[in-house]
PDB file of C-alpha atoms and ligand atoms in Angstrom:
ATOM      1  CA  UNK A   1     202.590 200.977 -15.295  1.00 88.00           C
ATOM      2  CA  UNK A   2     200.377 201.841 -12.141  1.00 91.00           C
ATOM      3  CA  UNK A   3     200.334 204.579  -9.975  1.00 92.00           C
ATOM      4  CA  UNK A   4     203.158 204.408  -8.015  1.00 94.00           C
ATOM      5  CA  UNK A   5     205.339 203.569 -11.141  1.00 95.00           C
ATOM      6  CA  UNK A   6     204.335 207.007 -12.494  1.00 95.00           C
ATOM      7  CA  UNK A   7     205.463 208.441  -9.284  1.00 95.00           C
ATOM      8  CA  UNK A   8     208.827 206.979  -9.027  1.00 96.00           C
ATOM      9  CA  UNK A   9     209.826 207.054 -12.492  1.00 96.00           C
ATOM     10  CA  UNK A  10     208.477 210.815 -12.997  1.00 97.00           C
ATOM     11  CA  UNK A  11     208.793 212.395  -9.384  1.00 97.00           C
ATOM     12  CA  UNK A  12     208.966 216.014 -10.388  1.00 96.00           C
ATOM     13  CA  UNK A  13     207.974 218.495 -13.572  1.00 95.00           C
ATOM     14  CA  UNK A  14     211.746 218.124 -14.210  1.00 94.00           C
ATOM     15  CA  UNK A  15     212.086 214.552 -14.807  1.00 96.00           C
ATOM     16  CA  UNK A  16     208.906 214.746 -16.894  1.00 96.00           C
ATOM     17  CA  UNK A  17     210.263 217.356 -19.101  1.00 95.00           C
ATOM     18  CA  UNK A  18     213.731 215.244 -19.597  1.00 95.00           C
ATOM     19  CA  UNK A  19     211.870 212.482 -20.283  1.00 96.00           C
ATOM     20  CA  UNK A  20     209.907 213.895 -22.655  1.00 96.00           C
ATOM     21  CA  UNK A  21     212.869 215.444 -24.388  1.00 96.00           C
ATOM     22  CA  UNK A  22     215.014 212.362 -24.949  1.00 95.00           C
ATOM     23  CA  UNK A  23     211.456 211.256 -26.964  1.00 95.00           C
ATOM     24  CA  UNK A  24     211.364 214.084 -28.891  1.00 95.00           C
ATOM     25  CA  UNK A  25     214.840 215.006 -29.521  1.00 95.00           C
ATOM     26  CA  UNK A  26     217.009 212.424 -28.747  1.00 94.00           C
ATOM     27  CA  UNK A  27     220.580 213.752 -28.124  1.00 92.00           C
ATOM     28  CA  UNK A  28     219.757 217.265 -30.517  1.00 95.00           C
ATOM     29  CA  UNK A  29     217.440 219.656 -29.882  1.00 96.00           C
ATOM     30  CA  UNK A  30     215.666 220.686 -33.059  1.00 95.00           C
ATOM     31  CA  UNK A  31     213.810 224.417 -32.725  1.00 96.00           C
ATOM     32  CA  UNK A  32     209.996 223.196 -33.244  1.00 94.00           C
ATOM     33  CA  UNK A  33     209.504 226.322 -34.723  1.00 95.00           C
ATOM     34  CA  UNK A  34     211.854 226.707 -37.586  1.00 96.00           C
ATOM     35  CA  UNK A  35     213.775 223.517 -37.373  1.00 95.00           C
ATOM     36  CA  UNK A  36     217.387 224.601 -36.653  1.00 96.00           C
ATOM     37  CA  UNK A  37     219.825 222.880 -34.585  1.00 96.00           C
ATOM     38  CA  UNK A  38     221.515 226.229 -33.051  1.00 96.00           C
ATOM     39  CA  UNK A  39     219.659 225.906 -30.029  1.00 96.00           C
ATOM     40  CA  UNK A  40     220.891 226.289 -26.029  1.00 95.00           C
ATOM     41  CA  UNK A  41     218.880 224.956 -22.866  1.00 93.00           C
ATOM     42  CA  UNK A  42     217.311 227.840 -20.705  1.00 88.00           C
ATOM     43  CA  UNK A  43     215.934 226.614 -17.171  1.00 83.00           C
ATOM     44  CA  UNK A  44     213.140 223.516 -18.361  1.00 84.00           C
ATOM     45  CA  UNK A  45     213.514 225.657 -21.821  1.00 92.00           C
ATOM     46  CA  UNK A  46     215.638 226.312 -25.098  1.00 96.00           C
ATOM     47  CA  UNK A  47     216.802 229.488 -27.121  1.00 96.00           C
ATOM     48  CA  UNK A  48     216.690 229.491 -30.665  1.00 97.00           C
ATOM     49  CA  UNK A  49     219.671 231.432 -31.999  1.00 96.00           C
ATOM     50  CA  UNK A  50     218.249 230.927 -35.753  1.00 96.00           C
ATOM     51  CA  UNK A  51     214.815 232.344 -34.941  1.00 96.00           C
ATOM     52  CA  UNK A  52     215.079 233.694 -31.398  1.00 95.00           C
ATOM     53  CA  UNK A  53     212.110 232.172 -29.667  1.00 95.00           C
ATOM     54  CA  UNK A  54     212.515 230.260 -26.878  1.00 94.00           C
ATOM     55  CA  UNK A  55     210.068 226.861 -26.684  1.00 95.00           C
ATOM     56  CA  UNK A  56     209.515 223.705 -24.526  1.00 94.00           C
ATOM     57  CA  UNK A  57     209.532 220.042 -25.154  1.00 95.00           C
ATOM     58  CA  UNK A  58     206.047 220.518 -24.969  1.00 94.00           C
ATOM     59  CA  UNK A  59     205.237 222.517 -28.173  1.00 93.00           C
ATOM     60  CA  UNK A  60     202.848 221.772 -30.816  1.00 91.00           C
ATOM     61  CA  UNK A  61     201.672 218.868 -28.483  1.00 93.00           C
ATOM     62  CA  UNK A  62     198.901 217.917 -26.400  1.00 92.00           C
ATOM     63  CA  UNK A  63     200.695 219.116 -23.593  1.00 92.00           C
ATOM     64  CA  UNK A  64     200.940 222.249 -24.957  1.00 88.00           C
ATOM     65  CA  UNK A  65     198.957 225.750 -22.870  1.00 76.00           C
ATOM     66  CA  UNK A  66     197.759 223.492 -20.133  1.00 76.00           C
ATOM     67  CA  UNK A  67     199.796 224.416 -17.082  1.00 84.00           C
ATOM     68  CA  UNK A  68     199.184 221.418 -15.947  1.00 92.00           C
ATOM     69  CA  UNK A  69     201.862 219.754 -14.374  1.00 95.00           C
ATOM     70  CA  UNK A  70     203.079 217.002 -16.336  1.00 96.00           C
ATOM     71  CA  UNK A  71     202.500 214.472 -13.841  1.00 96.00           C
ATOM     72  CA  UNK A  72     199.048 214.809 -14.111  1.00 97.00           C
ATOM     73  CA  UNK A  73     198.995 214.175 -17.800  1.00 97.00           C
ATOM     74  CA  UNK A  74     201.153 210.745 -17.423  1.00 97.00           C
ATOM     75  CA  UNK A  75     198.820 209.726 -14.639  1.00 97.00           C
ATOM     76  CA  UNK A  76     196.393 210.227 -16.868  1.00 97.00           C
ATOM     77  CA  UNK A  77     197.735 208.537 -19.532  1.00 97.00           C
ATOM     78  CA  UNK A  78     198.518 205.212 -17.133  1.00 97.00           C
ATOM     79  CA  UNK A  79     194.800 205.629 -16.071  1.00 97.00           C
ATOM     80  CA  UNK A  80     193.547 205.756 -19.353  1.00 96.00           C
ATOM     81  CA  UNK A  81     195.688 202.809 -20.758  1.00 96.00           C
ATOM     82  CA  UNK A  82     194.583 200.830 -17.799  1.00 94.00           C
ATOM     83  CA  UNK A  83     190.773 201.500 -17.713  1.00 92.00           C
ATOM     84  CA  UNK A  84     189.432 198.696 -19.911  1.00 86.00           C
ATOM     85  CA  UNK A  85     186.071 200.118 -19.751  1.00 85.00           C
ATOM     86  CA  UNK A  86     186.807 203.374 -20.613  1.00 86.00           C
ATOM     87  CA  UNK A  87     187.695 206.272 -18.012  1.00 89.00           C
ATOM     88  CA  UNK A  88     184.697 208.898 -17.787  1.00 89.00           C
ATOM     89  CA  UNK A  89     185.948 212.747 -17.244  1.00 91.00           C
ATOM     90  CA  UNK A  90     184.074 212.767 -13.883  1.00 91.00           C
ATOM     91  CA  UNK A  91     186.198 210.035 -12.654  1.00 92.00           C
ATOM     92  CA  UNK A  92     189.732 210.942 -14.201  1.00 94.00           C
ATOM     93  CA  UNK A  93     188.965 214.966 -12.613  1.00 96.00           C
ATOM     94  CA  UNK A  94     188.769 212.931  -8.861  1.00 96.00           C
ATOM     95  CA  UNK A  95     191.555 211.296  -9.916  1.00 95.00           C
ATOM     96  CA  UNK A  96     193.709 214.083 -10.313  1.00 96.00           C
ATOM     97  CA  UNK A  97     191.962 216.350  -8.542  1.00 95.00           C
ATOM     98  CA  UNK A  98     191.426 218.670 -11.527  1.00 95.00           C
ATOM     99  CA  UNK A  99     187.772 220.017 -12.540  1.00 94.00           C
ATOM    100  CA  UNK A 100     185.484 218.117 -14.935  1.00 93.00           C
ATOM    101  CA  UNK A 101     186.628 220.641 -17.739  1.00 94.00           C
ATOM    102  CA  UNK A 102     190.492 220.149 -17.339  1.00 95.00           C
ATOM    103  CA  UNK A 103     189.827 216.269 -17.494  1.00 95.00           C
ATOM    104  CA  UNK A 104     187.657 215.971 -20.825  1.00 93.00           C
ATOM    105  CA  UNK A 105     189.691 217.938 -22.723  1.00 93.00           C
ATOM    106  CA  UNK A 106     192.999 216.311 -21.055  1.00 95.00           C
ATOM    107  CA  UNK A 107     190.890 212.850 -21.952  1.00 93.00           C
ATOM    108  CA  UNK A 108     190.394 213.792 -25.337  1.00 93.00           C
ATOM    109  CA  UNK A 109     193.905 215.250 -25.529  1.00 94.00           C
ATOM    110  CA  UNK A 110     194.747 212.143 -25.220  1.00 95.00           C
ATOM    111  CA  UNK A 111     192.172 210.189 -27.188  1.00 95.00           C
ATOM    112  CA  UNK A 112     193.702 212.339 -30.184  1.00 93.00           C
ATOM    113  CA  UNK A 113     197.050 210.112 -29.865  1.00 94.00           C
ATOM    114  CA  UNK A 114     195.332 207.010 -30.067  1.00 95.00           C
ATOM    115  CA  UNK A 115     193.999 207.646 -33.446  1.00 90.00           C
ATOM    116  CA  UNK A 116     193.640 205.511 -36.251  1.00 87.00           C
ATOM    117  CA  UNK A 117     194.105 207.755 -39.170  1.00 81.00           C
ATOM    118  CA  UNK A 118     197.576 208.612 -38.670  1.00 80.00           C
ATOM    119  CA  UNK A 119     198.708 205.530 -37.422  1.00 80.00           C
ATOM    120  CA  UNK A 120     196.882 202.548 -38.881  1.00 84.00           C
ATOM    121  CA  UNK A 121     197.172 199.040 -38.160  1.00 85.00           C
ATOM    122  CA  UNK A 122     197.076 197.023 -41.239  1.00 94.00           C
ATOM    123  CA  UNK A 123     194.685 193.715 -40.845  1.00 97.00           C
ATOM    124  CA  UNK A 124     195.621 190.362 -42.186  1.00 97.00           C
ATOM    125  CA  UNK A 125     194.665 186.928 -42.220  1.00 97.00           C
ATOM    126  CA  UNK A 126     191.021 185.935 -41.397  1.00 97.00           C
ATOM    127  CA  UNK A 127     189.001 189.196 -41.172  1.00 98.00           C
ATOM    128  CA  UNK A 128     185.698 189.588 -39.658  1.00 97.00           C
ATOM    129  CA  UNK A 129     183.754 192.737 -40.447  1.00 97.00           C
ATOM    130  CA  UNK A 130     180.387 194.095 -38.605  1.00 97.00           C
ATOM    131  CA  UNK A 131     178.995 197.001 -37.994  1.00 96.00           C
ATOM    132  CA  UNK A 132     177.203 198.038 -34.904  1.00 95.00           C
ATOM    133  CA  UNK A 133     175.158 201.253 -33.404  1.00 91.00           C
ATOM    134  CA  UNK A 134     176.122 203.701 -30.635  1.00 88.00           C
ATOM    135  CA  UNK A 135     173.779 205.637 -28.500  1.00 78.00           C
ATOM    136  CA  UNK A 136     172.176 205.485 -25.316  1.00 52.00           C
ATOM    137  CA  UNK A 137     168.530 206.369 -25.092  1.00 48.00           C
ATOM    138  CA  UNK A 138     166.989 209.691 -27.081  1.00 47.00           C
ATOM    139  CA  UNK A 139     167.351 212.670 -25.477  1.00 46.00           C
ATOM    140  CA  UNK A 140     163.796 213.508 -24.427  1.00 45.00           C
ATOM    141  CA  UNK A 141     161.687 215.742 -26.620  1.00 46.00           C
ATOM    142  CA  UNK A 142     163.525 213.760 -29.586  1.00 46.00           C
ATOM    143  CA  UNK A 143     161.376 212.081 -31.870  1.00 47.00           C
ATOM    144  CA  UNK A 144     161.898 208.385 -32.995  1.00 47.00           C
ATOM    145  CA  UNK A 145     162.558 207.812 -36.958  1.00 47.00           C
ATOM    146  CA  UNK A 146     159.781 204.908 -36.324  1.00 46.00           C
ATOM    147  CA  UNK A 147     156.468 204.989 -38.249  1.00 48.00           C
ATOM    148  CA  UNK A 148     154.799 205.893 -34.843  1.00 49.00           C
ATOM    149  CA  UNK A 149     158.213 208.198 -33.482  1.00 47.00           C
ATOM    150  CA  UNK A 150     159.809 205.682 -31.671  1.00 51.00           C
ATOM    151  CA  UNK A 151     163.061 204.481 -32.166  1.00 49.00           C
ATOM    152  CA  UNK A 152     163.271 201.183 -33.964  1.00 51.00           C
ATOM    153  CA  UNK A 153     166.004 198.725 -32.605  1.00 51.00           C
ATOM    154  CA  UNK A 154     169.247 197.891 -34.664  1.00 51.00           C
ATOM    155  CA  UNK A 155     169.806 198.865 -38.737  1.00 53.00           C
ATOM    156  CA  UNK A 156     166.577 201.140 -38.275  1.00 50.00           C
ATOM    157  CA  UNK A 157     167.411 203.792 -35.532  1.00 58.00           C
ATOM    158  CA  UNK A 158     168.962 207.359 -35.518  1.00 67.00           C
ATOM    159  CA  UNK A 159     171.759 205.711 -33.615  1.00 83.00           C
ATOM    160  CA  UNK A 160     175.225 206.510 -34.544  1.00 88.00           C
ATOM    161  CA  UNK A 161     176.621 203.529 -36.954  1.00 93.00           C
ATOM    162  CA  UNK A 162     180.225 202.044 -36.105  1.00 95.00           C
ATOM    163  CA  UNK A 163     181.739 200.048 -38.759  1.00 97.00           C
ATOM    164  CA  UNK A 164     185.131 197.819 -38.227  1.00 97.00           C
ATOM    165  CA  UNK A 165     186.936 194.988 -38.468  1.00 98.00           C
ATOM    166  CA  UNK A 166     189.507 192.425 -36.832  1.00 98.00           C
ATOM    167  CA  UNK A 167     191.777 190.223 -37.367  1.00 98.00           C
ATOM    168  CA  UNK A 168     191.506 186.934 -35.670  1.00 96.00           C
ATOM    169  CA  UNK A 169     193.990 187.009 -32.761  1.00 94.00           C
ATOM    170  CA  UNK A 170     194.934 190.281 -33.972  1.00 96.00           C
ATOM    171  CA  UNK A 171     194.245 194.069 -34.525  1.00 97.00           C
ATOM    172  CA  UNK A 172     190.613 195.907 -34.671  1.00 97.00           C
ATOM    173  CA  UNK A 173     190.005 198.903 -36.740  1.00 97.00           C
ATOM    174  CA  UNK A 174     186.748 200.771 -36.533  1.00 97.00           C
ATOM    175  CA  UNK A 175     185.164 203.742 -37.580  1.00 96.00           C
ATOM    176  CA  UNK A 176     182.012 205.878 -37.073  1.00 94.00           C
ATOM    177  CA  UNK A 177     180.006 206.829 -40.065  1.00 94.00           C
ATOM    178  CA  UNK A 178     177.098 208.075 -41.484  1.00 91.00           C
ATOM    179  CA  UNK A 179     174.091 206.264 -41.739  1.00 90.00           C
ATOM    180  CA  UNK A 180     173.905 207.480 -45.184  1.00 91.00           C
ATOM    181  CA  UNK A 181     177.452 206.191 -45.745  1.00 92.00           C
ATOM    182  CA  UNK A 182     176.044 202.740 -44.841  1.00 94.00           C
ATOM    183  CA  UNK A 183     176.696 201.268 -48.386  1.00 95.00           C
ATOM    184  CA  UNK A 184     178.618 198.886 -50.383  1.00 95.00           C
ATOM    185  CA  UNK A 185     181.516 201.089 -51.605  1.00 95.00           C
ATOM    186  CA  UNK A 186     181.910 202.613 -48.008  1.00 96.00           C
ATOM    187  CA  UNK A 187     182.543 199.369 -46.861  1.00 97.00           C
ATOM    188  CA  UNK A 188     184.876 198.424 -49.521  1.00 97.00           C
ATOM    189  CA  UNK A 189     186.863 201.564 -49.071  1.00 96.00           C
ATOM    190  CA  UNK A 190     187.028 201.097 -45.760  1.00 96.00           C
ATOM    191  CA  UNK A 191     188.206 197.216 -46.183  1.00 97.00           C
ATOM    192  CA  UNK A 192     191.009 198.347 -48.624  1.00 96.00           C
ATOM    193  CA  UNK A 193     192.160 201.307 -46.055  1.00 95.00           C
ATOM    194  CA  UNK A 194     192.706 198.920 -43.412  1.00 96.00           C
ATOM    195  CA  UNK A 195     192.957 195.114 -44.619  1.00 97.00           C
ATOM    196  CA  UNK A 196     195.472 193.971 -46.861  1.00 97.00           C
ATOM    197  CA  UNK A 197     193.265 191.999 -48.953  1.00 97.00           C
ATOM    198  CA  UNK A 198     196.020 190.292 -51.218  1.00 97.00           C
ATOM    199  CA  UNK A 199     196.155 187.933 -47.733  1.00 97.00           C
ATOM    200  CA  UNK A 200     192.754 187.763 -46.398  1.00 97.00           C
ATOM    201  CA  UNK A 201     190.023 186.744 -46.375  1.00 96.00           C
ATOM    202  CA  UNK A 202     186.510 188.623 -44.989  1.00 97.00           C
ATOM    203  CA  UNK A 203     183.933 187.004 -43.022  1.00 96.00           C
ATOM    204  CA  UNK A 204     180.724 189.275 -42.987  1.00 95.00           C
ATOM    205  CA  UNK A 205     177.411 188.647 -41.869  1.00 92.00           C
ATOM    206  CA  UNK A 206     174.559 188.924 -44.931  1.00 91.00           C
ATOM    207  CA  UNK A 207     173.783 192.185 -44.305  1.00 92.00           C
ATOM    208  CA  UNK A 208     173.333 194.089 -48.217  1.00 93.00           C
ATOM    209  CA  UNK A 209     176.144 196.032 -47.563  1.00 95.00           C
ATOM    210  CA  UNK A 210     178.391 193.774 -47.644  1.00 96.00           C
ATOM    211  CA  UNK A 211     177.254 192.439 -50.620  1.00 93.00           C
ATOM    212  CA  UNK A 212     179.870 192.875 -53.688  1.00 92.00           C
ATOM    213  CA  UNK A 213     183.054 192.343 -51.422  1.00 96.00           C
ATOM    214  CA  UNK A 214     184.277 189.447 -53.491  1.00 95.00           C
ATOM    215  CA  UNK A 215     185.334 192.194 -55.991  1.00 93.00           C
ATOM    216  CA  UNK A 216     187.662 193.340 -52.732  1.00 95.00           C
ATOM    217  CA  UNK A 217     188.864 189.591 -51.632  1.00 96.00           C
ATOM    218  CA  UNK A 218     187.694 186.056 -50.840  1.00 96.00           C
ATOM    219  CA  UNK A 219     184.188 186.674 -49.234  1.00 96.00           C
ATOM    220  CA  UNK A 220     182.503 183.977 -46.940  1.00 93.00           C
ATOM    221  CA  UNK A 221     179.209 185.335 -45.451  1.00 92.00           C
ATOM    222  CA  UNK A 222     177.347 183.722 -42.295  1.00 87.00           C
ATOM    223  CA  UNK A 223     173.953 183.460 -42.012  1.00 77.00           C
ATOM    224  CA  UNK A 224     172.441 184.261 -38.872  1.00 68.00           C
ATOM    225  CA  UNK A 225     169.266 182.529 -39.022  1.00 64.00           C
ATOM    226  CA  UNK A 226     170.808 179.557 -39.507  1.00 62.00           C
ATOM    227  CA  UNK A 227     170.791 177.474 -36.230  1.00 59.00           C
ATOM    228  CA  UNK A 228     174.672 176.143 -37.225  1.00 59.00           C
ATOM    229  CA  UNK A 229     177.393 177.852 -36.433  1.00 61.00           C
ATOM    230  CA  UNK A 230     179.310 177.316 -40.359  1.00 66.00           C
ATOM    231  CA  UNK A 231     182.495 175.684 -38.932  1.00 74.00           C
ATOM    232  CA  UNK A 232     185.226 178.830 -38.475  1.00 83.00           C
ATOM    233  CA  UNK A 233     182.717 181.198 -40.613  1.00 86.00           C
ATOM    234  CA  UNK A 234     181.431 183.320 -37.745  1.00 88.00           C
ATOM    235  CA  UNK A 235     182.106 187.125 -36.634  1.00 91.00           C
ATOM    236  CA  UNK A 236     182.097 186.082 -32.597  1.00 92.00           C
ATOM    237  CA  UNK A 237     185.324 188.229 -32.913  1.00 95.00           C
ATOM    238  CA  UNK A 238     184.116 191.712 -33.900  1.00 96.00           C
ATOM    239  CA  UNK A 239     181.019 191.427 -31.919  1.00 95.00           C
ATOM    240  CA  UNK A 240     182.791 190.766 -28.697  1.00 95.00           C
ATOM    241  CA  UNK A 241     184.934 194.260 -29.242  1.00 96.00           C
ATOM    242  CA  UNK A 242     181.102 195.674 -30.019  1.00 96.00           C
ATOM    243  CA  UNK A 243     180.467 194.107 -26.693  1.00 94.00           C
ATOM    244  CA  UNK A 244     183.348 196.167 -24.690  1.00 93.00           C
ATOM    245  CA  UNK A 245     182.843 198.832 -27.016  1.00 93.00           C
ATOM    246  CA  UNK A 246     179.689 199.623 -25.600  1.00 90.00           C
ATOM    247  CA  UNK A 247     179.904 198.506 -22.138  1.00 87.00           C
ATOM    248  CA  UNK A 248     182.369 201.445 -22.335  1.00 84.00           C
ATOM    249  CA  UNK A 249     180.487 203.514 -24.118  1.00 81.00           C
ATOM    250  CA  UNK A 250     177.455 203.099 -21.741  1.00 73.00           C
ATOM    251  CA  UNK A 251     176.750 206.692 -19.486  1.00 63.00           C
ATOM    252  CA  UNK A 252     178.771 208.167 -21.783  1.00 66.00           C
ATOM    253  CA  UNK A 253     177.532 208.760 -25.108  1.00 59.00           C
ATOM    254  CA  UNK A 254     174.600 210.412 -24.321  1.00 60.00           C
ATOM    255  CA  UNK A 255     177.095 213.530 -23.072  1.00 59.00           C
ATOM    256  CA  UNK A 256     179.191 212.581 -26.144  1.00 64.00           C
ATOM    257  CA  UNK A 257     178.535 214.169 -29.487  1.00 73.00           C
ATOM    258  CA  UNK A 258     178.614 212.616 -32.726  1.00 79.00           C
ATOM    259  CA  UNK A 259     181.139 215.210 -33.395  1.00 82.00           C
ATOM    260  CA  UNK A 260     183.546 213.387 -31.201  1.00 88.00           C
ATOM    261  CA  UNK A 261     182.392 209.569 -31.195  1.00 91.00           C
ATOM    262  CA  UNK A 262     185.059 208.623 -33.402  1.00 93.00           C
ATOM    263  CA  UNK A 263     187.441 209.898 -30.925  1.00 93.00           C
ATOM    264  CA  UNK A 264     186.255 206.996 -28.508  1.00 92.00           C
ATOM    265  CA  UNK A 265     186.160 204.450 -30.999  1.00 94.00           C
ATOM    266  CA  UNK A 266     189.772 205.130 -31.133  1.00 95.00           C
ATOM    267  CA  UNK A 267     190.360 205.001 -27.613  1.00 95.00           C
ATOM    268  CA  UNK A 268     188.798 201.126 -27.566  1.00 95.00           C
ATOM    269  CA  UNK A 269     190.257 200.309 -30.439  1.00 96.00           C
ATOM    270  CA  UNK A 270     193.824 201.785 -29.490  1.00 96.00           C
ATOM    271  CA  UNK A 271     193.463 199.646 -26.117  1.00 96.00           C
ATOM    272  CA  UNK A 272     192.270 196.694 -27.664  1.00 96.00           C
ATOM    273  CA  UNK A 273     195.133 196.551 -30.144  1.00 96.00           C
ATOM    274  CA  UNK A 274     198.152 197.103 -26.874  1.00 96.00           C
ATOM    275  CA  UNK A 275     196.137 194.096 -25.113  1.00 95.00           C
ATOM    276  CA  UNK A 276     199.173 192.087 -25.153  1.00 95.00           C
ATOM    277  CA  UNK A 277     201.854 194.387 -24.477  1.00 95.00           C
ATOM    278  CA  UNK A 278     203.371 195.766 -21.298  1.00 95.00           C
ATOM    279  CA  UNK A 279     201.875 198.958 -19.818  1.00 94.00           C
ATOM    280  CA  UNK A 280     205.426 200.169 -20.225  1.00 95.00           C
ATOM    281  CA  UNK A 281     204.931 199.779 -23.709  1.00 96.00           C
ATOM    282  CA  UNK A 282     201.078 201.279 -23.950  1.00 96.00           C
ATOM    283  CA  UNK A 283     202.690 203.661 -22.189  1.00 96.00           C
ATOM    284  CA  UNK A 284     206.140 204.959 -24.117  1.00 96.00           C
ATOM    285  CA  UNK A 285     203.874 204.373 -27.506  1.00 96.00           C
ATOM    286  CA  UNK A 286     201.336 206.807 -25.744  1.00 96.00           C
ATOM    287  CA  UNK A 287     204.069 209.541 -25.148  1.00 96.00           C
ATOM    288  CA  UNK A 288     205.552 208.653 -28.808  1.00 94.00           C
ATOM    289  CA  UNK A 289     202.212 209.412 -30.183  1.00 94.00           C
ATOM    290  CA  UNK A 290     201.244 212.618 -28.302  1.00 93.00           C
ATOM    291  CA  UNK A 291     204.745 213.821 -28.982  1.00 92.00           C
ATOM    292  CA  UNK A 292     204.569 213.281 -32.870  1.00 83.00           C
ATOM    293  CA  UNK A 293     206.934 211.183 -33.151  1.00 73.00           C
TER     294      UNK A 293
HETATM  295 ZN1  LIG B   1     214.024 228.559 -34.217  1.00 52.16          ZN
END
């Protein structure tokens, strides 16, 4: 999907709407508010003769209370799916020619149907796992949580941790946690979440917490102060999805809350995992998603 796929396969609000519909619904309309069938079309609306409300395809969605046209949101969408390096609000509200506002929360609208915790992709095979830390520099007036208040580099700063995993040639799952959540059984829980571990094995690097994940599955750690690369024993995986990760992530975390990182770790993540399939597809899956179904 580009732009001018968008355009000709959703030219007007009604096309979006019927589109949408056929997603949701299928050949019955079901009354999203108390689930009957008894239901009658009304002009780009339905009547409930159970409950008498009338509702929209876009109910209980992300479209929902926008009054946005449609459009916008699919273009948005497409823009989205396409921007490998993440799509900042600034950008998407030029775009579309909506203001900075409309576009974060129609980007994070949108962020909430790529999420992970719904809609998980199981790992298998060869796993690598790594962590890594998100933040750009302090705000100023922020002290450092170094011995002299200034921020120490890596496993040592007030950066926001990001743990996750991949499969080689296959799906990444990550997820932003506490540093204080940093630990052994954190790890393993997350592992067992998102790894079947009956048929895999981990590759980790020595870092403690990753220590005790035999108990989980077959364990092979690298060492990185080695100056050999162990044969296949590496995590060059993992830390190239850090690599986009933050590239993406660069300009604009520091506007970005902790509150809402994991909502762009699913966004990279989500994108990552439809790197092989159409747009069409990203797309339809996207509209699946934000639909519920
Ligand atoms: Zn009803």
């Amino acid at each position: 999907m580009n732009i001018l796929e968008v355009f000709e396969q959703f030219p007007t609000q009604e096309s979006c709407i019927k589109y949408l519909e056929k997603v949701r619904w299928g050949d019955q309309v079901v009354c999203p508010y108390c689930k009957s069938e008894r239901t009658a079309p009304a002009e780009h609306r339905h009547r409930c003769y159970n409950c008498k409300t009338s509702f929209s395809v876009t109910v209980g969605t992300i479209f929902h209370h926008t009054h946005l046209p449609l459009q916008k949101w699919f273009l948005a969408i497409m823009l989205m799916l396409n921007a490998k390096k993440g799509l900042s609000a600034l950008q998407l509200s030029r775009d579309l020619r909506v203001n900075k506002n409309t576009a974060w929360r129609m980007n994070m609208q949108i962020r909430k149907a790529m999420n992970q915790v719904e809609h998980r992709n199981i790992l298998q095979g060869i796993v690598e796992m790594d962590e890594t830390y998100i933040g750009g520099k302090p705000r100023k007036g922020t002290k450092g949580d170094g011995k002299d208040g200034k921020h120490k580099p890596g496993r040592g700063t007030k950066k926001a941790p990001v743990i996750g995993a991949v499969q080689r040639e296959g799906s990444v799952a990550a997820k932003a946690v506490d540093k204080k959540n940093m630990k052994g059984r954190n790890m393993r829980a997350f592992i067992r979440q998102h790894v079947n571990t009956e048929k895999s094995s981990l590759y980790t690097d020595e870092y403690k917490a990753y220590m005790g994940m035999s108990k989980v599955l077959p364990h092979s750690v690298i060492r990185h102060s080695d100056w050999y690369v162990d044969g296949d024993v590496h995590t060059n995986t993992i830390e190239s999805f850090w690599a986009l990760l933050k590239r993406g992530m660069f300009g604009q975390f520091h506007s970005v809350s902790r509150r809402h990182l994991q909502r762009y770790v699913d966004e990279f993540c989500y994108r990552y995992n439809l790197r092989n399939a159409s747009s069409q597809f990203a797309f339809n899956l996207t509209i699946n998603r934000a639909l519920g179904v």
